[in-house]
């Protein structure tokens, strides 16, 4: 039968990283017999913002185009990632037709929707989070980039459910922006949950904490109407 599917986006500050580093993060989904698709995207050295966002949206389109081949249930596609990957997961799941990024450098077409977003301490608001100069580049309208590349500015009624996992002592990605994101999601009527790990920094969760987190993920997805198991 058709299977729930994870589109996983690696982190690395938009400048480093590879999908090959993602395997430990997706094993719980593989164990549940999900289809798991880990992707690469153009890093800053190859192309500046918003190329990475464009690549992730293209990957989502590929998932839909190949759904029959890989037994993908297109009603159960979940996009996830950590840190910069969390930011890209939020953008992938929240952008809509007509949205324009970086002063018109990229205009979103009739992109596909996802069933949910699982965001591991991803950047939600570049007005709070120091913006990545290496990815943004030079000689730009900084305010425009900050505005159009911040997922919090794409919160709207009817958006995909969002679960965020974030430690309270995260320095690279301040916890405050996840609190603000989820307040705005809640006010807009979007299904959401912020799972807080007290005292934790940028990831580096213990096995016990990870066990609790994945239990929270399954619970959240089920509550959002996404069956997380495969019919045998």
XYZ file of N, CA and C in Angstrom:
696
model
N 0.816 -1.201 0.000
C 0.000 0.000 0.000
C 0.848 1.248 0.000
N 0.172 2.391 -0.061
C 0.877 3.666 -0.041
C 1.445 3.922 1.352
N 2.623 4.534 1.388
C 3.328 4.706 2.650
C 3.493 6.183 3.013
N 3.479 6.494 4.317
C 3.855 7.852 4.729
C 5.294 8.095 4.324
N 5.622 9.349 4.040
C 6.924 9.660 3.441
C 7.569 10.858 4.120
N 8.863 10.733 4.389
C 9.627 11.809 4.989
C 10.558 12.415 3.947
N 10.484 13.721 3.789
C 11.467 14.474 3.008
C 12.370 15.161 4.013
N 13.629 14.702 4.109
C 14.528 15.205 5.146
C 15.612 16.094 4.544
N 15.815 17.266 5.180
C 16.750 18.280 4.690
C 17.865 18.482 5.720
N 19.097 18.262 5.317
C 20.219 18.350 6.256
C 20.521 19.803 6.652
N 21.222 19.951 7.777
C 21.641 21.263 8.251
C 23.052 21.591 7.795
N 23.647 22.600 8.450
C 25.005 23.001 8.116
C 25.147 24.466 7.778
N 24.199 25.270 8.260
C 24.309 26.715 8.093
C 24.223 27.203 6.663
N 23.627 26.400 5.783
C 23.485 26.730 4.356
C 24.834 26.751 3.628
N 25.913 26.377 4.310
C 27.247 26.459 3.691
C 27.981 25.119 3.664
N 27.619 24.199 4.547
C 28.265 22.878 4.570
C 27.187 21.815 4.766
N 27.609 20.553 4.745
C 26.691 19.458 5.032
C 26.321 18.655 3.804
N 25.760 17.483 4.066
C 25.365 16.568 3.004
C 24.257 15.662 3.494
N 23.459 15.170 2.567
C 22.393 14.236 2.925
C 22.953 12.951 3.532
N 24.220 12.636 3.254
C 24.823 11.412 3.786
C 24.950 11.443 5.307
N 24.846 12.644 5.894
C 24.960 12.775 7.350
C 23.627 12.592 8.064
N 22.573 12.310 7.319
C 21.220 12.344 7.878
C 20.729 11.012 8.423
N 21.459 9.925 8.191
C 20.888 8.599 8.410
C 20.403 8.371 9.844
N 21.169 8.820 10.841
C 20.756 8.578 12.225
C 19.462 9.321 12.557
N 19.223 10.443 11.893
C 18.021 11.228 12.169
C 16.761 10.618 11.564
N 16.939 9.749 10.582
C 15.756 9.203 9.895
C 15.510 7.737 10.214
N 16.388 7.098 10.981
C 16.213 5.678 11.299
C 14.857 5.357 11.939
N 14.347 6.202 12.863
C 13.036 5.884 13.437
C 11.919 5.812 12.387
N 12.022 6.618 11.337
C 11.025 6.574 10.266
C 11.202 5.300 9.434
N 12.453 4.942 9.162
C 12.720 3.717 8.412
C 12.197 2.509 9.175
N 12.376 2.522 10.490
C 11.902 1.431 11.329
C 10.389 1.263 11.218
N 9.687 2.362 11.010
C 8.222 2.318 10.845
C 7.813 2.058 9.395
N 8.796 1.770 8.553
C 8.551 1.416 7.152
C 8.064 2.596 6.324
N 8.493 3.792 6.693
C 8.212 4.962 5.870
C 9.108 4.952 4.629
N 8.671 5.647 3.596
C 9.568 6.026 2.515
C 10.353 7.236 3.026
N 11.682 7.182 2.931
C 12.521 8.276 3.415
C 13.381 8.803 2.273
N 13.305 10.096 2.041
C 14.052 10.741 0.968
C 14.897 11.856 1.582
N 16.214 11.688 1.569
C 17.135 12.714 2.055
C 17.719 13.435 0.839
N 17.775 14.738 0.907
C 18.183 15.505 -0.274
C 19.404 16.382 -0.007
N 20.117 16.670 -1.076
C 21.099 17.745 -1.081
C 20.477 18.971 -1.725
N 21.104 20.111 -1.520
C 20.674 21.359 -2.146
C 21.922 22.201 -2.366
N 21.829 23.194 -3.226
C 22.990 24.031 -3.502
C 23.410 24.801 -2.247
N 24.650 24.620 -1.851
C 25.209 25.347 -0.718
C 25.680 26.724 -1.178
N 26.028 27.557 -0.225
C 26.387 28.944 -0.538
C 27.538 29.046 -1.534
N 28.485 28.119 -1.467
C 29.636 28.176 -2.375
C 29.219 27.958 -3.832
N 28.081 27.296 -4.032
C 27.602 27.022 -5.384
C 26.576 28.037 -5.864
N 25.739 28.495 -4.947
C 24.725 29.488 -5.311
C 24.154 30.103 -4.041
N 24.041 31.413 -4.030
C 23.564 32.125 -2.845
C 22.051 32.030 -2.708
N 21.551 32.535 -1.585
C 20.104 32.561 -1.343
C 19.401 33.275 -2.500
N 18.233 32.788 -2.897
C 17.413 31.748 -2.264
C 17.523 30.384 -2.929
N 18.672 30.039 -3.550
C 18.794 28.799 -4.321
C 18.441 27.556 -3.509
N 18.867 27.499 -2.243
C 18.591 26.325 -1.417
C 17.092 26.113 -1.241
N 16.360 27.202 -1.059
C 14.898 27.096 -0.923
C 14.284 26.576 -2.219
N 14.735 27.112 -3.325
C 14.244 26.680 -4.633
C 14.487 25.184 -4.832
N 15.665 24.698 -4.449
C 16.000 23.284 -4.610
C 15.094 22.394 -3.765
N 14.793 22.827 -2.553
C 13.927 22.035 -1.668
C 12.507 21.949 -2.220
N 12.010 23.040 -2.770
C 10.688 23.011 -3.392
C 10.693 22.096 -4.619
N 11.788 22.103 -5.357
C 11.917 21.222 -6.519
C 11.943 19.763 -6.074
N 12.596 19.500 -4.943
C 12.636 18.138 -4.407
C 11.243 17.661 -4.029
N 10.450 18.538 -3.428
C 9.079 18.184 -3.072
C 8.275 17.858 -4.331
N 8.503 18.611 -5.389
C 7.833 18.335 -6.658
C 8.248 16.961 -7.189
N 9.534 16.629 -7.048
C 10.037 15.320 -7.471
C 9.346 14.192 -6.694
N 9.154 14.391 -5.396
C 8.487 13.383 -4.573
C 7.097 13.093 -5.127
N 6.361 14.139 -5.452
C 5.023 13.947 -6.009
C 5.082 13.268 -7.375
N 6.040 13.672 -8.198
C 6.141 13.113 -9.549
C 6.490 11.631 -9.531
N 7.166 11.187 -8.467
C 7.596 9.797 -8.371
C 6.807 8.998 -7.338
N 5.655 9.520 -6.947
C 4.862 8.892 -5.882
C 4.452 7.463 -6.225
N 3.989 7.253 -7.425
C 3.529 5.906 -7.799
C 4.683 4.914 -7.809
N 5.825 5.335 -8.309
C 6.994 4.466 -8.419
C 7.453 3.973 -7.056
N 7.372 4.829 -6.037
C 7.913 4.486 -4.720
C 6.832 4.261 -3.655
N 5.588 4.051 -4.075
C 4.479 3.792 -3.127
C 4.306 4.903 -2.110
N 4.453 6.142 -2.551
C 4.336 7.302 -1.669
C 2.879 7.731 -1.545
N 2.443 7.901 -0.321
C 1.114 8.460 -0.057
C 1.266 9.980 -0.052
N 0.801 10.626 -1.106
C 1.003 12.082 -1.228
C 0.200 12.879 -0.202
N -0.716 12.220 0.495
C -1.443 12.893 1.575
C -0.717 12.776 2.909
N 0.412 12.059 2.912
C 1.170 11.868 4.156
C 2.661 12.168 3.929
N 2.939 13.278 3.281
C 4.331 13.708 3.105
C 4.678 14.687 4.220
N 5.699 14.338 4.993
C 6.172 15.170 6.102
C 7.557 15.682 5.739
N 7.780 16.978 5.906
C 9.101 17.561 5.626
C 9.757 17.919 6.954
N 11.050 17.602 7.069
C 11.740 17.794 8.340
C 13.199 18.135 8.090
N 13.840 18.701 9.114
C 15.262 19.005 9.051
C 15.700 19.664 10.342
N 17.018 19.775 10.506
C 17.560 20.373 11.715
C 18.393 21.602 11.425
N 18.255 22.630 12.254
C 19.015 23.867 12.146
C 18.721 24.548 10.807
N 19.720 24.727 9.927
C 19.426 25.288 8.609
C 18.438 24.406 7.854
N 18.527 23.093 8.081
C 17.563 22.179 7.473
C 16.168 22.374 8.025
N 16.075 22.751 9.303
C 14.776 23.066 9.882
C 14.187 24.311 9.247
N 15.038 25.313 9.023
C 14.601 26.524 8.329
C 14.076 26.190 6.937
N 14.827 25.366 6.197
C 14.416 25.013 4.841
C 13.155 24.144 4.846
N 12.994 23.299 5.874
C 11.772 22.514 5.994
C 10.563 23.425 6.213
N 10.730 24.424 7.074
C 9.644 25.382 7.302
C 9.304 26.130 6.021
N 10.315 26.599 5.314
C 10.070 27.331 4.077
C 9.378 26.438 3.051
N 9.842 25.205 2.925
C 9.274 24.270 1.953
C 7.804 24.004 2.240
N 7.471 23.876 3.519
C 6.101 23.543 3.877
C 5.167 24.733 3.984
N 5.723 25.967 4.055
C 4.882 27.138 4.310
C 4.715 28.068 3.113
N 5.646 28.026 2.167
C 5.533 28.908 1.008
C 4.340 28.523 0.136
N 3.771 29.526 -0.521
C 2.596 29.302 -1.369
C 2.789 30.004 -2.709
N 1.970 29.622 -3.650
C 1.994 30.189 -4.993
C 1.963 31.720 -4.942
N 2.921 32.341 -5.610
C 2.969 33.801 -5.670
C 3.916 34.445 -4.695
N 4.381 33.722 -3.672
C 5.354 34.289 -2.741
C 6.654 34.595 -3.495
N 7.259 35.728 -3.185
C 8.499 36.136 -3.842
C 9.616 36.282 -2.821
N 10.776 35.761 -3.161
C 11.914 35.785 -2.261
C 13.015 36.694 -2.805
N 13.669 37.383 -1.878
C 14.890 38.136 -2.190
C 14.697 39.128 -3.325
N 13.670 39.942 -3.207
C 13.451 40.987 -4.199
C 13.102 40.467 -5.573
N 12.403 39.328 -5.597
C 11.963 38.781 -6.876
C 12.950 37.835 -7.531
N 14.035 37.480 -6.843
C 14.988 36.532 -7.430
C 14.361 35.157 -7.629
N 13.361 34.852 -6.811
C 12.626 33.594 -6.981
C 11.165 33.819 -6.649
N 10.292 33.387 -7.536
C 8.856 33.465 -7.310
C 8.299 32.059 -7.254
N 7.567 31.766 -6.195
C 7.034 30.427 -5.985
C 5.892 30.171 -6.962
N 5.963 29.027 -7.622
C 4.897 28.628 -8.534
C 3.825 27.853 -7.795
N 3.144 27.002 -8.491
C 2.050 26.229 -7.896
C 2.622 25.033 -7.140
N 3.298 25.332 -6.000
C 4.003 24.286 -5.283
C 3.064 23.364 -4.522
N 3.555 22.196 -4.242
C 2.790 21.168 -3.528
C 2.739 21.463 -2.035
N 1.672 21.023 -1.402
C 1.565 21.173 0.045
C 2.043 19.903 0.736
N 2.455 20.045 1.975
C 2.875 18.901 2.777
C 1.848 18.663 3.881
N 1.896 17.453 4.437
C 0.942 17.110 5.490
C 1.347 17.695 6.838
N 2.662 17.852 7.053
C 3.150 18.407 8.327
C 4.621 18.752 8.192
N 5.079 19.574 9.132
C 6.488 19.975 9.214
C 7.010 19.600 10.597
N 8.142 18.893 10.640
C 8.813 18.600 11.909
C 10.133 19.362 11.891
N 10.168 20.423 12.665
C 11.275 21.384 12.659
C 12.149 21.188 13.890
N 13.392 20.764 13.646
C 14.359 20.623 14.735
C 15.184 21.908 14.823
N 14.857 22.749 15.775
C 15.567 23.999 16.092
C 16.014 24.766 14.847
N 15.098 24.937 13.912
C 15.399 25.682 12.700
C 15.185 27.180 12.879
N 15.892 27.959 12.082
C 15.725 29.410 12.112
C 14.325 29.766 11.619
N 13.617 30.556 12.408
C 12.268 30.981 12.039
C 12.193 32.468 11.728
N 13.159 33.235 12.233
C 13.055 34.691 12.105
C 14.445 35.311 12.075
N 14.877 35.760 10.902
C 16.198 36.352 10.768
C 16.292 37.749 11.385
N 15.172 38.316 11.827
C 15.254 39.583 12.549
C 15.732 39.358 13.986
N 15.652 38.103 14.439
C 16.168 37.724 15.754
C 17.478 36.969 15.595
N 17.480 36.022 14.664
C 18.658 35.193 14.429
C 19.662 35.953 13.558
N 20.940 35.990 13.931
C 21.920 36.646 13.055
C 21.851 36.054 11.649
N 21.744 36.909 10.643
C 21.590 36.354 9.299
C 22.935 35.863 8.761
N 22.895 34.789 7.969
C 24.124 34.169 7.466
C 24.683 34.931 6.269
N 25.672 35.749 6.508
C 26.247 36.590 5.451
C 26.758 35.755 4.282
N 27.353 34.585 4.595
C 27.889 33.734 3.532
C 26.805 33.268 2.574
N 25.607 33.045 3.097
C 24.498 32.568 2.262
C 23.748 33.729 1.621
N 23.573 34.814 2.352
C 22.873 35.977 1.812
C 23.687 36.661 0.719
N 25.017 36.713 0.907
C 25.875 37.394 -0.051
C 26.005 38.882 0.243
N 26.696 39.589 -0.632
C 26.959 41.024 -0.460
C 26.086 41.851 -1.406
N 26.068 43.140 -1.153
C 25.356 44.092 -2.029
C 23.892 43.686 -2.241
N 23.211 43.449 -1.139
C 21.806 43.036 -1.185
C 20.964 44.005 -0.361
N 19.668 43.909 -0.551
C 18.726 44.621 0.307
C 18.509 43.732 1.533
N 19.296 43.970 2.567
C 19.301 43.077 3.729
C 17.916 42.944 4.354
N 17.207 44.041 4.492
C 15.869 43.986 5.090
C 14.935 43.100 4.273
N 15.038 43.175 2.965
C 14.214 42.354 2.082
C 14.548 40.869 2.247
N 15.819 40.549 2.344
C 16.232 39.150 2.535
C 15.758 38.631 3.895
N 15.945 39.436 4.924
C 15.500 39.027 6.259
C 13.998 38.766 6.271
N 13.243 39.638 5.644
C 11.782 39.492 5.624
C 11.336 38.275 4.824
N 11.868 38.120 3.620
C 11.333 37.084 2.733
C 11.924 35.701 2.985
N 12.997 35.620 3.755
C 13.584 34.317 4.071
C 13.273 33.863 5.492
N 12.391 34.579 6.195
C 11.990 34.213 7.561
C 10.660 33.470 7.537
N 10.654 32.188 7.904
C 9.411 31.413 7.868
C 8.258 32.036 8.653
N 8.567 32.766 9.726
C 7.497 33.328 10.547
C 6.598 34.261 9.730
N 7.120 34.805 8.658
C 6.339 35.723 7.826
C 5.421 35.006 6.841
N 5.441 33.670 6.868
C 4.562 32.897 5.980
C 3.513 32.107 6.755
N 3.357 32.440 8.029
C 2.286 31.829 8.814
C 0.950 32.359 8.304
N 0.037 31.454 7.994
C -1.284 31.873 7.526
C -2.300 30.772 7.816
N -3.532 31.181 7.862
C -4.618 30.246 8.142
C -4.606 29.109 7.134
N -4.809 27.892 7.625
C -4.845 26.732 6.752
C -3.485 26.136 6.453
N -2.436 26.631 7.119
C -1.093 26.119 6.884
C -0.902 24.717 7.435
N 0.178 24.076 6.998
C 0.487 22.718 7.452
C 0.800 22.710 8.946
N 0.408 21.648 9.657
C 0.760 21.517 11.075
C 2.271 21.566 11.278
N 2.701 22.197 12.371
C 4.133 22.365 12.653
C 4.457 21.885 14.065
N 5.413 20.967 14.161
C 5.996 20.574 15.443
C 7.438 21.050 15.458
N 7.811 21.774 16.510
C 9.192 22.240 16.655
C 9.806 21.634 17.905
N 11.043 21.148 17.767
C 11.825 20.652 18.893
C 12.966 21.634 19.104
N 13.080 22.180 20.329
C 14.086 23.234 20.540
C 14.542 23.254 21.995
N 15.849 23.405 22.186
C 16.414 23.552 23.520
C 16.415 25.005 23.970
N 16.204 25.224 25.244
C 16.065 26.592 25.755
C 17.374 27.373 25.758
N 18.520 26.670 25.712
C 19.814 27.358 25.782
C 20.545 27.340 24.438
N 19.794 27.263 23.368
C 20.376 27.229 22.026
C 20.931 28.615 21.675
N 22.247 28.702 21.468
C 22.864 29.991 21.119
C 22.823 30.285 19.621
N 23.187 29.328 18.755
C 23.157 29.619 17.316
C 21.768 29.953 16.786
N 20.747 29.308 17.341
C 19.362 29.570 16.935
C 18.548 29.846 18.203
N 18.426 31.093 18.604
C 17.763 31.427 19.860
C 16.346 30.849 19.968
N 16.082 30.258 21.123
C 14.799 29.607 21.412
C 13.629 30.572 21.261
N 13.866 31.845 21.533
C 12.807 32.867 21.495
C 12.046 32.862 20.178
N 12.743 32.621 19.061
C 12.051 32.702 17.782
C 11.075 31.551 17.573
N 11.375 30.385 18.169
C 10.422 29.284 18.102
C 9.179 29.595 18.932
N 9.386 30.231 20.073
C 8.246 30.644 20.906
C 7.364 31.607 20.116
N 7.977 32.576 19.452
C 7.212 33.551 18.666
C 6.510 32.891 17.478
N 7.216 31.976 16.817
C 6.618 31.268 15.678
C 5.362 30.528 16.100
N 5.443 29.812 17.208
C 4.308 29.002 17.625
C 3.167 29.838 18.186
N 3.488 30.966 18.752
C 2.417 31.876 19.163
C 1.641 32.360 17.938
N 2.354 32.710 16.892
C 1.713 33.193 15.662
C 0.932 32.077 14.969
N 1.487 30.863 14.968
C 0.777 29.712 14.398
C -0.535 29.484 15.140
N -0.458 29.520 16.451
C -1.646 29.291 17.279
C -2.699 30.358 17.029
N -2.267 31.603 16.951
C -3.197 32.702 16.702
C -3.849 32.597 15.329
N -3.149 31.932 14.385
C -3.682 31.771 13.028
C -4.510 30.504 12.877
N -4.613 29.725 13.952
C -5.430 28.515 13.903
C -4.734 27.317 13.292
N -3.403 27.381 13.157
C -2.642 26.264 12.595
C -2.349 25.252 13.705
N -2.494 23.970 13.402
C -2.163 22.920 14.365
C -0.666 22.990 14.647
N -0.290 23.087 15.901
C 1.126 23.282 16.225
C 1.461 22.763 17.615
N 2.732 22.492 17.815
C 3.239 22.197 19.161
C 4.713 22.520 19.213
N 5.124 23.182 20.287
C 6.534 23.458 20.557
C 6.975 22.526 21.675
N 7.866 21.597 21.333
C 8.380 20.646 22.320
C 9.718 21.187 22.834
N 9.704 21.652 24.069
C 10.851 22.327 24.665
C 11.723 21.352 25.443
N 13.045 21.445 25.216
C 14.002 20.656 25.990
C 14.762 21.630 26.889
N 14.427 21.613 28.159
C 15.008 22.567 29.103
C 16.525 22.386 29.231
N 17.237 23.529 29.179
C 18.669 23.527 29.423
C 19.535 23.035 28.284
N 18.916 22.636 27.180
C 19.687 22.080 26.074
C 20.123 23.167 25.103
N 21.272 22.910 24.468
C 21.822 23.862 23.520
C 21.367 23.505 22.105
N 22.279 23.545 21.139
C 21.925 23.353 19.734
C 21.936 21.862 19.403
N 20.829 21.168 19.709
C 20.773 19.726 19.505
C 21.500 18.995 20.612
N 22.259 17.945 20.240
C 23.038 17.172 21.207
C 22.157 16.593 22.310
N 20.999 16.051 21.914
C 20.076 15.477 22.877
C 20.527 14.084 23.299
N 20.181 13.707 24.520
C 20.539 12.384 25.035
C 19.639 11.320 24.401
N 20.057 10.041 24.460
C 19.195 8.968 23.955
C 17.800 8.978 24.594
N 17.753 9.261 25.894
C 16.461 9.323 26.571
C 15.606 10.449 26.018
N 16.231 11.613 25.806
C 15.501 12.760 25.254
C 15.035 12.476 23.833
N 15.879 11.820 23.039
C 15.498 11.491 21.669
C 14.331 10.510 21.641
N 14.336 9.555 22.556
C 13.212 8.618 22.645
C 11.913 9.370 22.924
N 11.966 10.306 23.855
C 10.788 11.117 24.177
C 10.379 11.987 22.990
N 11.372 12.536 22.294
C 11.074 13.399 21.150
C 10.353 12.621 20.058
N 10.846 11.432 19.734
C 10.197 10.669 18.663
C 8.814 10.194 19.073
N 8.617 9.898 20.337
C 7.260 9.594 20.815
C 6.353 10.797 20.609
N 6.908 11.984 20.848
C 6.149 13.221 20.648
C 5.845 13.433 19.171
N 6.794 13.099 18.311
C 6.575 13.242 16.869
C 5.424 12.360 16.414
N 5.437 11.073 16.805
C 4.351 10.174 16.374
C 3.016 10.651 16.916
N 3.011 11.065 18.166
C 1.777 11.540 18.791
C 1.243 12.775 18.071
N 2.141 13.700 17.738
C 1.722 14.927 17.069
C 1.168 14.625 15.679
N 1.884 13.811 14.921
C 1.433 13.506 13.570
C 0.084 12.802 13.583
N -0.088 11.876 14.497
C -1.382 11.178 14.603
C -2.489 12.161 14.962
N -2.197 13.096 15.870
C -3.209 14.074 16.275
C -3.570 15.008 15.130
N -2.632 15.145 14.173
C -2.885 15.985 13.002
C -3.537 15.204 11.870
N -3.908 13.947 12.163
C -4.615 13.132 11.174
C -3.706 12.372 10.228
N -2.424 12.229 10.600
C -1.463 11.535 9.741
C -1.130 10.188 10.375
N -1.616 9.114 9.772
C -1.329 7.786 10.291
C 0.153 7.482 10.080
N 0.852 7.128 11.150
C 2.318 6.986 11.077
C 2.774 5.562 10.855
N 1.847 4.638 10.742
C 2.203 3.249 10.488
C 1.704 2.826 9.116
N 2.217 1.703 8.638
C 1.879 1.216 7.307
C 0.975 0.001 7.433
N -0.101 -0.019 6.681
C -0.990 -1.187 6.690
C -0.290 -2.380 6.061
N -0.337 -3.490 6.742
C 0.286 -4.718 6.223
C -0.765 -5.587 5.541
